[in-house]
Short mmCIF file of C-alpha atoms in Angstrom, two decimals:
data_model
loop_
_atom_site.label_atom_id
_atom_site.label_comp_id
_atom_site.label_asym_id
_atom_site.label_seq_id
_atom_site.Cartn_x
_atom_site.Cartn_y
_atom_site.Cartn_z
CA MET D 72 17.49 21.53 16.54
CA GLU D 73 17.97 17.80 16.01
CA ILE D 74 15.05 17.63 13.57
CA ILE D 75 16.64 20.42 11.50
CA ASN D 76 19.93 18.54 11.32
CA ASN D 77 18.11 15.36 10.34
CA LEU D 78 16.15 17.13 7.60
CA ALA D 79 19.36 18.76 6.35
CA LEU D 80 20.85 15.27 6.03
CA GLY D 81 17.70 14.15 4.22
CA PHE D 82 17.86 17.05 1.74
CA ASP D 83 21.54 16.38 1.16
CA THR D 84 20.72 12.75 0.31
CA ALA D 85 17.54 13.31 -1.70
CA LEU D 86 18.87 16.25 -3.74
CA THR D 87 21.53 14.22 -5.56
CA LEU D 88 20.87 13.97 -9.30
CA THR D 89 20.64 10.17 -9.15
CA ASN D 90 18.02 10.11 -6.39
CA LEU D 91 15.97 12.91 -7.98
CA LEU D 92 15.90 11.00 -11.27
CA TYR D 93 14.78 7.78 -9.56
CA CYS D 94 12.15 9.74 -7.64
CA LEU D 95 10.85 11.20 -10.93
CA LEU D 96 10.93 7.75 -12.55
CA GLY D 97 9.04 6.24 -9.61
CA VAL D 98 6.23 8.79 -9.60
CA PHE D 99 5.96 8.64 -13.41
CA VAL D 100 5.63 4.84 -13.38
CA GLY D 101 3.27 5.10 -10.40
CA THR D 102 1.02 7.57 -12.23
CA ALA D 103 0.99 5.33 -15.31
CA VAL D 104 0.15 2.32 -13.12
CA GLY D 105 -2.69 4.25 -11.50
CA VAL D 106 -4.02 5.38 -14.88
CA LEU D 107 -4.08 1.87 -16.40
CA PRO D 108 -6.90 -0.21 -14.88
CA GLY D 109 -5.80 -3.77 -14.25
CA LEU D 110 -2.39 -2.86 -12.88
CA GLY D 111 -1.58 -1.73 -9.38
CA PRO D 112 1.34 -0.64 -7.20
CA VAL D 113 1.65 -4.03 -5.49
CA ALA D 114 2.11 -5.99 -8.73
CA THR D 115 4.30 -3.26 -10.24
CA ILE D 116 6.62 -3.04 -7.23
CA ALA D 117 6.83 -6.83 -7.11
CA MET D 118 7.79 -6.90 -10.81
CA LEU D 119 10.45 -4.22 -10.37
CA LEU D 120 12.08 -5.64 -7.23
CA PRO D 121 14.59 -7.78 -9.16
CA ALA D 122 15.51 -4.72 -11.25
CA THR D 123 16.55 -2.84 -8.10
CA PHE D 124 19.33 -5.29 -7.19
CA GLY D 125 21.92 -3.17 -8.99
CA LEU D 126 20.75 0.14 -7.49
CA PRO D 127 21.92 1.82 -4.27
CA PRO D 128 19.42 0.98 -1.49
CA ILE D 129 18.26 4.58 -1.06
CA SER D 130 17.64 5.05 -4.80
CA ALA D 131 15.70 1.77 -4.95
CA LEU D 132 13.48 2.66 -1.97
CA ILE D 133 12.85 6.20 -3.27
CA MET D 134 11.72 4.81 -6.63
CA LEU D 135 9.49 2.11 -5.11
CA ALA D 136 7.92 4.59 -2.69
CA GLY D 137 7.25 6.97 -5.60
CA ILE D 138 5.40 4.20 -7.44
CA TYR D 139 3.11 3.69 -4.45
CA TYR D 140 2.01 7.24 -3.76
CA GLY D 141 2.17 8.12 -7.46
CA ALA D 142 -0.43 5.43 -8.18
CA GLN D 143 -2.86 7.26 -5.87
CA TYR D 144 -2.61 10.32 -8.13
CA GLY D 145 -2.96 8.37 -11.37
CA GLY D 146 -5.97 6.38 -10.20
CA SER D 147 -8.09 9.53 -10.03
CA THR D 148 -7.63 10.24 -13.76
CA THR D 149 -9.44 7.11 -14.96
CA ALA D 150 -11.99 7.42 -12.15
CA ILE D 151 -12.93 10.93 -13.32
CA LEU D 152 -12.70 10.54 -17.10
CA VAL D 153 -13.83 6.95 -17.63
CA ASN D 154 -15.64 6.00 -14.40
CA LEU D 155 -13.17 3.12 -14.19
CA PRO D 156 -10.87 3.54 -11.13
CA GLY D 157 -7.28 2.65 -11.87
CA GLU D 158 -6.66 2.12 -8.15
CA SER D 159 -8.92 0.67 -5.47
CA SER D 160 -8.48 3.83 -3.41
CA SER D 161 -10.00 5.87 -6.29
CA VAL D 162 -13.30 3.97 -6.34
CA VAL D 163 -15.00 6.66 -4.26
CA THR D 164 -13.53 9.47 -6.41
CA ALA D 165 -15.40 8.06 -9.41
CA ILE D 166 -18.80 8.71 -7.80
CA ASP D 167 -18.66 12.50 -8.05
CA GLY D 168 -15.60 12.90 -10.27
CA TYR D 169 -17.24 11.18 -13.23
CA GLN D 170 -20.43 13.18 -12.76
CA MET D 171 -18.36 16.39 -12.77
CA ALA D 172 -16.79 15.26 -16.05
CA ARG D 173 -20.21 14.54 -17.55
CA ASN D 174 -21.29 18.03 -16.51
CA GLY D 175 -18.34 19.54 -18.38
CA ASN D 176 -16.14 20.05 -15.30
CA ALA D 177 -13.54 17.33 -15.87
CA GLY D 178 -10.73 19.90 -15.71
CA LYS D 179 -11.88 21.17 -12.32
CA ALA D 180 -12.22 17.62 -10.99
CA LEU D 181 -8.69 16.72 -12.11
CA ALA D 182 -7.25 19.96 -10.70
CA THR D 183 -9.04 19.37 -7.38
CA ALA D 184 -7.67 15.82 -7.19
CA ALA D 185 -4.11 16.97 -7.97
CA LEU D 186 -4.06 19.95 -5.60
CA GLY D 187 -5.78 18.05 -2.77
CA SER D 188 -3.36 15.18 -3.19
CA PHE D 189 -0.35 17.51 -3.20
CA PHE D 190 -1.44 19.24 0.01
CA ALA D 191 -2.26 15.97 1.77
CA GLY D 192 0.99 14.35 0.68
CA THR D 193 3.00 17.32 1.92
CA VAL D 194 1.27 17.35 5.33
CA ALA D 195 1.64 13.56 5.68
CA THR D 196 5.36 13.86 4.96
CA VAL D 197 5.70 16.49 7.70
CA LEU D 198 3.89 14.16 10.12
CA LEU D 199 6.21 11.34 9.08
CA ALA D 200 9.25 13.52 9.85
CA LEU D 201 7.82 14.61 13.23
CA PHE D 202 6.46 11.32 14.58
CA ALA D 203 8.93 8.78 13.21
CA PRO D 204 11.84 9.65 15.58
CA PRO D 205 9.90 9.35 18.88
CA LEU D 206 8.26 6.13 17.69
CA SER D 207 11.66 4.71 16.77
CA GLU D 208 12.99 5.60 20.25
CA LEU D 209 9.97 3.93 21.86
CA ALA D 210 10.42 0.84 19.70
CA LEU D 211 14.05 0.52 20.83
CA LYS D 212 12.69 -0.17 24.33
CA PHE D 213 10.59 -3.10 23.07
CA GLY D 214 11.69 -6.60 23.95
CA PRO D 215 10.93 -9.83 22.03
CA ALA D 216 7.60 -10.27 23.84
CA GLU D 217 6.43 -6.76 22.89
CA TYR D 218 7.43 -7.24 19.26
CA PHE D 219 5.60 -10.57 19.06
CA SER D 220 2.44 -9.04 20.56
CA LEU D 221 2.69 -6.03 18.24
CA MET D 222 2.81 -8.36 15.23
CA VAL D 223 -0.18 -10.31 16.53
CA LEU D 224 -2.09 -7.02 16.84
CA GLY D 225 -1.07 -6.04 13.31
CA LEU D 226 -2.28 -9.32 11.82
CA VAL D 227 -5.58 -9.14 13.74
CA ALA D 228 -6.07 -5.56 12.51
CA SER D 229 -5.51 -6.70 8.92
CA VAL D 230 -8.22 -9.32 9.43
CA VAL D 231 -10.62 -6.82 10.99
CA LEU D 232 -10.14 -4.28 8.19
CA ALA D 233 -10.24 -6.78 5.31
CA SER D 234 -13.49 -7.07 3.37
CA GLY D 235 -15.64 -10.17 2.99
CA SER D 236 -15.84 -13.19 5.28
CA ILE D 237 -13.98 -12.87 8.57
CA LEU D 238 -13.27 -16.61 8.60
CA LEU D 239 -11.72 -16.44 5.13
CA ALA D 240 -9.55 -13.51 6.24
CA ILE D 241 -8.35 -15.47 9.30
CA GLY D 242 -7.68 -18.48 7.09
CA MET D 243 -5.61 -16.35 4.68
CA VAL D 244 -3.48 -14.99 7.55
CA ILE D 245 -2.84 -18.50 8.88
CA LEU D 246 -1.95 -19.71 5.38
CA GLY D 247 0.51 -16.82 5.04
CA LEU D 248 2.12 -17.71 8.37
CA LEU D 249 2.49 -21.34 7.30
CA LEU D 250 4.01 -20.40 3.94
CA GLY D 251 6.51 -18.24 5.79
CA LEU D 252 7.75 -21.36 7.63
CA VAL D 253 8.69 -23.18 4.43
CA GLY D 254 12.44 -23.76 4.13
CA THR D 255 15.29 -24.54 6.50
CA ASP D 256 14.86 -23.91 10.22
CA VAL D 257 17.57 -21.44 11.25
CA ASN D 258 18.03 -23.00 14.69
CA SER D 259 17.92 -26.73 13.96
CA GLY D 260 18.89 -26.76 10.28
CA ALA D 261 15.98 -29.11 9.53
CA ALA D 262 13.97 -28.72 6.32
CA ARG D 263 10.31 -27.81 6.90
CA TYR D 264 7.41 -28.25 4.44
CA THR D 265 9.77 -28.60 1.47
CA PHE D 266 8.30 -31.91 0.15
CA ASP D 267 11.90 -33.03 -0.52
CA LEU D 268 12.25 -30.39 -3.24
CA PRO D 269 15.77 -28.87 -3.13
CA GLU D 270 14.43 -25.62 -4.63
CA MET D 271 12.31 -25.12 -1.52
CA THR D 272 15.07 -25.46 1.07
CA GLU D 273 15.74 -21.71 1.08
CA GLY D 274 12.05 -20.93 1.42
CA ILE D 275 9.62 -19.23 -0.94
CA ASN D 276 10.74 -15.82 -2.13
CA PHE D 277 8.11 -13.17 -1.30
CA VAL D 278 8.52 -11.72 -4.83
CA ILE D 279 7.13 -14.98 -6.25
CA VAL D 280 4.12 -14.85 -3.93
CA ALA D 281 3.43 -11.17 -4.59
CA MET D 282 3.78 -11.43 -8.37
CA GLY D 283 1.61 -14.53 -8.48
CA MET D 284 -1.18 -13.37 -6.17
CA PHE D 285 -1.34 -9.74 -7.25
CA GLY D 286 0.14 -9.84 -10.77
CA ILE D 287 -0.92 -13.06 -12.49
CA GLY D 288 -4.10 -13.38 -10.41
CA GLU D 289 -5.21 -9.85 -11.39
CA ILE D 290 -4.47 -10.52 -15.06
CA ILE D 291 -6.75 -13.57 -15.07
CA ARG D 292 -9.48 -11.61 -13.30
CA ASN D 293 -9.25 -8.66 -15.69
CA LEU D 294 -9.46 -10.92 -18.74
CA GLU D 295 -12.96 -11.87 -17.57
CA HIS D 296 -14.15 -8.30 -18.00
CA ASP D 297 -14.06 -6.54 -21.33
CA GLU D 298 -14.72 -2.99 -20.18
CA THR D 299 -15.42 -0.42 -22.84
CA ARG D 300 -13.57 2.75 -21.96
CA ASN D 301 -15.62 5.62 -23.30
CA LEU D 302 -14.02 8.96 -22.53
CA VAL D 303 -16.34 11.77 -21.56
CA MET D 304 -14.07 14.16 -23.47
CA LYS D 305 -10.96 13.61 -25.54
CA LYS D 306 -9.48 17.00 -24.66
CA VAL D 307 -9.56 18.28 -21.10
CA SER D 308 -9.64 22.02 -20.47
CA GLY D 309 -10.71 24.41 -17.71
CA LEU D 310 -8.13 23.29 -15.15
CA MET D 311 -8.28 26.58 -13.23
CA LEU D 312 -10.41 26.63 -10.08
CA THR D 313 -12.48 29.68 -9.17
CA ARG D 314 -12.45 31.39 -5.79
CA GLU D 315 -15.77 29.72 -4.98
CA ASP D 316 -14.29 26.31 -5.82
CA PHE D 317 -11.38 26.93 -3.46
CA LYS D 318 -13.78 27.91 -0.68
CA ARG D 319 -15.69 24.66 -1.15
CA ILE D 320 -12.65 22.36 -1.16
CA ILE D 321 -10.52 23.84 1.65
CA ALA D 322 -12.44 22.23 4.53
CA PRO D 323 -12.87 18.82 2.79
CA VAL D 324 -9.16 18.73 1.95
CA LEU D 325 -8.22 19.51 5.56
CA ARG D 326 -10.64 16.94 6.97
CA GLY D 327 -9.61 14.31 4.41
CA THR D 328 -5.93 14.92 5.16
CA ALA D 329 -6.44 14.56 8.92
CA LEU D 330 -8.56 11.42 8.60
CA GLY D 331 -6.27 9.82 6.01
CA SER D 332 -3.14 10.57 8.05
CA ALA D 333 -4.62 8.81 11.08
CA LEU D 334 -6.02 5.77 9.23
CA GLY D 335 -2.89 5.26 7.13
CA ILE D 336 -0.94 4.24 10.23
CA LEU D 337 -3.34 1.39 11.05
CA PRO D 338 -2.34 -2.12 9.94
CA GLY D 339 -4.59 -3.15 7.06
CA GLY D 340 -5.75 0.44 6.60
CA GLY D 341 -3.90 2.69 4.21
CA ALA D 342 -5.22 4.59 1.22
CA MET D 343 -8.36 2.60 0.42
CA LEU D 344 -9.85 2.69 3.92
CA ALA D 345 -8.95 6.39 4.22
CA SER D 346 -10.72 7.37 0.98
CA PHE D 347 -13.94 5.51 1.87
CA ALA D 348 -14.00 6.94 5.40
CA ALA D 349 -13.32 10.49 4.21
CA TYR D 350 -16.10 10.38 1.62
CA SER D 351 -18.63 9.01 4.12
CA PHE D 352 -17.65 11.58 6.74
CA GLU D 353 -17.72 14.48 4.27
CA LYS D 354 -21.16 13.48 3.02
CA LYS D 355 -22.48 13.76 6.59
CA VAL D 356 -20.91 17.10 7.53
CA SER D 357 -20.91 18.97 4.21
CA ARG D 358 -23.34 21.85 3.58
CA ASN D 359 -23.72 20.54 0.04
CA SER D 360 -24.47 16.92 0.98
CA ALA D 361 -27.49 16.88 -1.36
CA GLN D 362 -25.11 17.29 -4.32
CA PHE D 363 -23.05 14.22 -3.44
CA GLY D 364 -23.39 11.64 -6.20
CA LYS D 365 -24.37 14.35 -8.68
CA GLY D 366 -20.99 15.99 -9.15
CA ALA D 367 -20.04 17.62 -5.82
CA ILE D 368 -16.48 18.94 -5.87
CA GLU D 369 -16.21 18.06 -2.17
CA GLY D 370 -16.74 14.41 -3.15
CA VAL D 371 -13.47 14.56 -5.09
CA ALA D 372 -11.44 16.73 -2.70
CA ALA D 373 -12.01 14.69 0.48
CA PRO D 374 -11.21 11.12 -0.72
CA GLU D 375 -8.29 12.22 -2.92
CA SER D 376 -6.70 14.05 0.01
CA ALA D 377 -7.37 11.12 2.31
CA ASN D 378 -5.92 8.40 0.06
CA ASN D 379 -2.66 10.28 -0.49
CA ALA D 380 -2.28 11.12 3.19
CA GLY D 381 -3.01 7.49 4.06
CA ALA D 382 -0.51 6.21 1.51
CA GLN D 383 2.34 8.28 2.96
CA THR D 384 1.63 7.89 6.68
CA SER D 385 1.57 4.10 6.14
CA PHE D 386 5.38 4.44 5.97
CA ILE D 387 5.47 5.36 9.69
CA PRO D 388 5.00 1.83 11.17
CA MET D 389 7.14 0.35 8.40
CA LEU D 390 10.11 2.65 8.99
CA THR D 391 9.89 2.87 12.78
CA LEU D 392 8.70 -0.59 13.87
CA GLY D 393 9.45 -2.75 10.85
CA ILE D 394 5.74 -3.68 10.73
CA PRO D 395 3.94 -3.44 7.34
CA SER D 396 0.53 -1.77 7.45
CA ASN D 397 -0.49 -2.99 3.96
CA PRO D 398 0.81 -5.22 1.13
CA VAL D 399 2.89 -2.42 -0.43
CA MET D 400 4.68 -1.81 2.87
CA ALA D 401 5.27 -5.56 3.11
CA LEU D 402 7.02 -5.37 -0.25
CA MET D 403 9.01 -2.33 0.91
CA ILE D 404 10.22 -4.36 3.90
CA GLY D 405 11.13 -7.14 1.49
CA ALA D 406 13.08 -4.65 -0.64
CA MET D 407 15.01 -3.50 2.44
CA ILE D 408 15.87 -7.11 3.32
CA LEU D 409 17.01 -7.77 -0.26
CA HIS D 410 19.39 -4.82 0.06
CA GLY D 411 20.78 -6.05 3.37
CA ILE D 412 18.87 -3.61 5.60
CA GLN D 413 17.18 -4.95 8.72
CA PRO D 414 13.75 -3.24 9.01
CA GLY D 415 12.88 -1.73 12.36
CA PRO D 416 13.83 1.10 14.70
CA GLY D 417 17.53 0.53 14.07
CA VAL D 418 17.22 1.96 10.54
CA MET D 419 17.04 5.54 11.81
CA THR D 420 20.16 5.21 13.98
CA GLU D 421 22.21 2.88 11.77
CA GLN D 422 21.32 4.38 8.37
CA PRO D 423 20.12 7.94 9.00
CA ALA D 424 20.88 9.09 5.44
CA LEU D 425 18.59 6.41 4.03
CA PHE D 426 15.86 7.08 6.60
CA TRP D 427 15.74 10.86 6.19
CA GLY D 428 16.54 10.80 2.48
CA LEU D 429 13.46 8.66 1.85
CA ILE D 430 11.25 11.01 3.87
CA VAL D 431 12.52 14.18 2.17
CA SER D 432 12.22 12.57 -1.28
CA MET D 433 8.45 12.43 -0.76
CA TRP D 434 8.26 16.22 -0.81
CA PHE D 435 9.95 16.30 -4.21
CA GLY D 436 7.84 13.37 -5.37
CA ASN D 437 4.61 15.22 -4.57
CA LEU D 438 5.89 18.27 -6.45
CA PHE D 439 6.81 16.13 -9.47
CA LEU D 440 3.33 14.60 -9.41
CA VAL D 441 1.57 17.96 -9.74
CA VAL D 442 3.79 18.72 -12.75
CA LEU D 443 3.11 15.29 -14.27
CA ASN D 444 -0.62 15.11 -13.68
CA LEU D 445 -1.96 18.39 -15.02
CA PRO D 446 0.26 19.41 -17.99
CA MET D 447 0.59 15.79 -19.20
CA ILE D 448 -3.11 14.95 -19.03
CA GLY D 449 -3.12 14.35 -22.81
CA LEU D 450 -0.65 11.47 -22.44
CA TRP D 451 -2.67 9.86 -19.66
CA VAL D 452 -5.84 10.15 -21.77
CA LYS D 453 -4.13 8.23 -24.60
CA MET D 454 -2.91 5.55 -22.17
CA ILE D 455 -6.43 5.02 -20.88
CA MET D 456 -7.56 4.01 -24.35
CA VAL D 457 -4.98 1.19 -24.72
CA PRO D 458 -6.95 -2.11 -24.89
CA TYR D 459 -6.17 -4.49 -22.05
CA HIS D 460 -5.57 -7.43 -24.41
CA ARG D 461 -2.51 -5.54 -25.67
CA LEU D 462 -1.21 -4.86 -22.17
CA TYR D 463 -1.38 -8.22 -20.43
CA PRO D 464 1.18 -10.11 -22.61
CA ALA D 465 3.81 -7.52 -21.70
CA ILE D 466 2.84 -7.72 -18.00
CA LEU D 467 3.14 -11.52 -18.09
CA MET D 468 6.54 -11.26 -19.78
CA PHE D 469 7.91 -8.84 -17.19
CA CYS D 470 6.59 -11.03 -14.36
CA ALA D 471 8.26 -14.13 -15.78
CA ILE D 472 11.57 -12.33 -16.47
CA GLY D 473 11.59 -10.76 -13.01
CA VAL D 474 10.98 -14.04 -11.18
CA PHE D 475 13.43 -16.00 -13.36
CA SER D 476 16.16 -13.44 -12.65
CA LEU D 477 15.93 -14.10 -8.89
CA ASN D 478 17.66 -17.48 -9.03
CA ASN D 479 17.73 -18.27 -12.78
CA SER D 480 15.22 -20.97 -11.96
CA GLU D 481 12.33 -22.25 -14.08
CA PHE D 482 10.88 -23.72 -10.89
CA ASP D 483 10.30 -20.20 -9.53
CA VAL D 484 8.37 -19.22 -12.67
CA GLY D 485 6.16 -22.30 -12.34
CA LEU D 486 5.62 -21.55 -8.64
CA MET D 487 4.59 -17.99 -9.54
CA ALA D 488 2.04 -19.38 -12.00
CA LEU D 489 0.61 -21.63 -9.25
CA PHE D 490 0.27 -18.67 -6.90
CA GLY D 491 -1.37 -16.74 -9.73
CA LEU D 492 -3.98 -19.49 -10.13
CA PHE D 493 -4.45 -19.57 -6.37
CA GLY D 494 -4.87 -15.78 -6.31
CA TYR D 495 -7.61 -16.05 -8.93
CA ILE D 496 -9.39 -18.77 -6.94
CA CYS D 497 -9.17 -16.63 -3.81
CA ALA D 498 -10.71 -13.69 -5.68
CA LYS D 499 -13.61 -15.86 -6.88
CA LEU D 500 -14.16 -17.07 -3.30
CA GLY D 501 -14.07 -13.52 -1.94
CA ALA D 502 -10.83 -14.07 0.02
CA GLU D 503 -8.51 -11.05 -0.01
CA PRO D 504 -4.86 -11.92 -0.69
CA ALA D 505 -3.53 -8.97 1.35
CA PRO D 506 -3.81 -10.67 4.80
CA MET D 507 -1.95 -13.69 3.41
CA LEU D 508 0.93 -11.56 2.13
CA LEU D 509 1.17 -9.73 5.47
CA GLY D 510 1.19 -13.06 7.30
CA PHE D 511 3.85 -14.39 4.93
CA ILE D 512 6.16 -11.41 5.52
CA ILE D 513 5.57 -11.16 9.28
CA GLY D 514 5.54 -14.94 9.96
CA PRO D 515 9.31 -15.56 10.11
CA MET D 516 9.81 -12.44 12.29
CA MET D 517 7.02 -13.56 14.63
CA GLU D 518 8.62 -16.97 14.99
CA GLU D 519 12.00 -15.40 15.77
CA TYR D 520 10.60 -13.07 18.45
CA LEU D 521 8.47 -15.86 19.92
CA ARG D 522 11.54 -18.06 20.34
CA ARG D 523 13.61 -15.23 21.82
CA ALA D 524 10.90 -14.34 24.32
CA LEU D 525 10.50 -17.98 25.45
CA LEU D 526 14.26 -18.45 25.60
CA LEU D 527 14.72 -15.39 27.82
CA SER D 528 11.80 -16.40 30.06
CA ARG D 529 12.95 -20.04 30.26
CA SER D 530 9.94 -21.26 28.28
CA ASP D 531 7.41 -19.45 30.47
CA PRO D 532 4.48 -18.38 28.18
CA MET D 533 3.22 -16.00 30.88
CA VAL D 534 5.91 -13.54 29.80
CA PHE D 535 3.53 -12.24 27.12
CA VAL D 536 0.89 -11.19 29.67
CA GLN D 537 3.19 -10.25 32.55
CA ARG D 538 4.82 -7.42 30.60
CA PRO D 539 2.36 -4.45 30.52
CA ILE D 540 2.90 -3.30 26.91
CA SER D 541 2.74 -6.84 25.55
CA ALA D 542 -0.39 -7.64 27.59
CA THR D 543 -2.10 -4.43 26.40
CA MET D 544 -1.48 -5.20 22.73
CA LEU D 545 -2.65 -8.80 23.10
CA GLY D 546 -5.75 -7.54 24.93
CA LEU D 547 -6.53 -5.10 22.10
CA ALA D 548 -6.06 -7.86 19.53
CA ALA D 549 -8.38 -10.22 21.42
CA ALA D 550 -11.03 -7.49 21.88
CA ALA D 551 -10.94 -6.56 18.18
CA LEU D 552 -11.29 -10.20 17.14
CA ILE D 553 -14.19 -10.83 19.54
CA VAL D 554 -16.07 -7.74 18.34
CA VAL D 555 -15.65 -8.51 14.65
CA LEU D 556 -16.77 -12.13 15.22
CA LEU D 557 -20.13 -11.00 16.64
CA PRO D 558 -22.88 -12.45 14.39
CA SER D 559 -24.49 -9.06 13.64
CA LEU D 560 -21.21 -7.46 12.56
CA ARG D 561 -20.21 -10.50 10.52
CA LYS D 562 -23.52 -10.38 8.65
CA LYS D 563 -23.24 -6.65 7.88
CA ARG D 564 -19.65 -7.08 6.75
CA GLU D 565 -20.50 -9.89 4.32
CA GLU D 566 -23.55 -8.02 2.99
CA ALA D 567 -21.44 -4.91 2.33
CA PHE D 568 -18.87 -7.04 0.49
CA GLN D 569 -21.58 -8.62 -1.69
CA GLU D 570 -22.98 -5.17 -2.57
CA GLU D 571 -19.51 -3.91 -3.58
CA ASN D 572 -18.98 -6.94 -5.82
#
């Protein structure tokens, strides 16, 4: 009965004209971001954060969430039609989706991606509504020691699931933690790592880091590659699936949804890990495994279902525990802080309208996305053909305006440029920026919970292993780190990264 009342509150909040319009705007921008290679939801959300200052918190979060899961839809369009994934989670879709397009079945591939995504998104939203309340209640029983250990586990998981060198991933996390310490110490009032620069006394704004690493850094990388975008067909038709097509995609969609929903909750997981895992699993269990790589419709249905399910279940740890499972969720936490909302289990009890309104809005967002993706395919086709050299000046301008508007400071714009250069260097070295951003967001919270735990235990560090839940999470973190540091696994991981790049 309580869940019905909560959902009724969510519908009452989400069904206002203002929130529906921002939901539609979010999924439209998200689809466009997914369609245009070189952009991404992280950079886009970072750019739009300053623009949300004047919006009600719920409208801002609904729009930003729509951009994230909308980008998963849009990324499949370029993957299928151009063999150039607009989103990292759509890389696998390109394998069979592009072959289907070359065989004259682009319409079926796009319809499969849209319908699979809609089903997976709907199921993931139901899971979010069912599992978020008990997790929030459990989290309310956590003390400072448990929260600290949970954050350690989250950061270790982001290292384990990152690609490339394990040592580089660890280094990026540590760098993020150190950057999070820049500014004035709340307890002592002393300035830390500010280099006597007054602009640094309040710390580094996470928008600057995100825009630099993911926005400017990506622009520099994309300018190195002059991809020619040759469409398989200018006009897409044949969007209707046959009965045989439905029979072939039902099981892959169900399996992809289940796998994506589970992996989306993991720190460092999310849509990309879900799509790769679903494709690999489907290739092993499918009756038509011989067709994979040649245009198998199952090779589109499984990863597209998985990446959308993973994108939406990644909201569960963010909303219930205040722990980001990927860079986008880190930005969502930052958006909540900017709007004066303390992330964590208290959100559901203190701001139930916001909590349930955001969840219910995802149902409407998924419905809007089906309407946007199939009938408006002509618009997306035209957007694909826009040359990148015409796009990046506008992206740079929006980044600079967004950062300048934070504090009306030229220093912030220069700092963003430095992080952009650093992001490019990291990309050339094979160091993922995502672990650094997670460390940067989580770092100040980790420090706060560490101090609270030591204060309550009278500076006894054994408190972290004497409490069962805390000890269990630290044990899992240590085990995961030991396993991934094994020489054989490290070698395979680095070889796989080199093959992908």
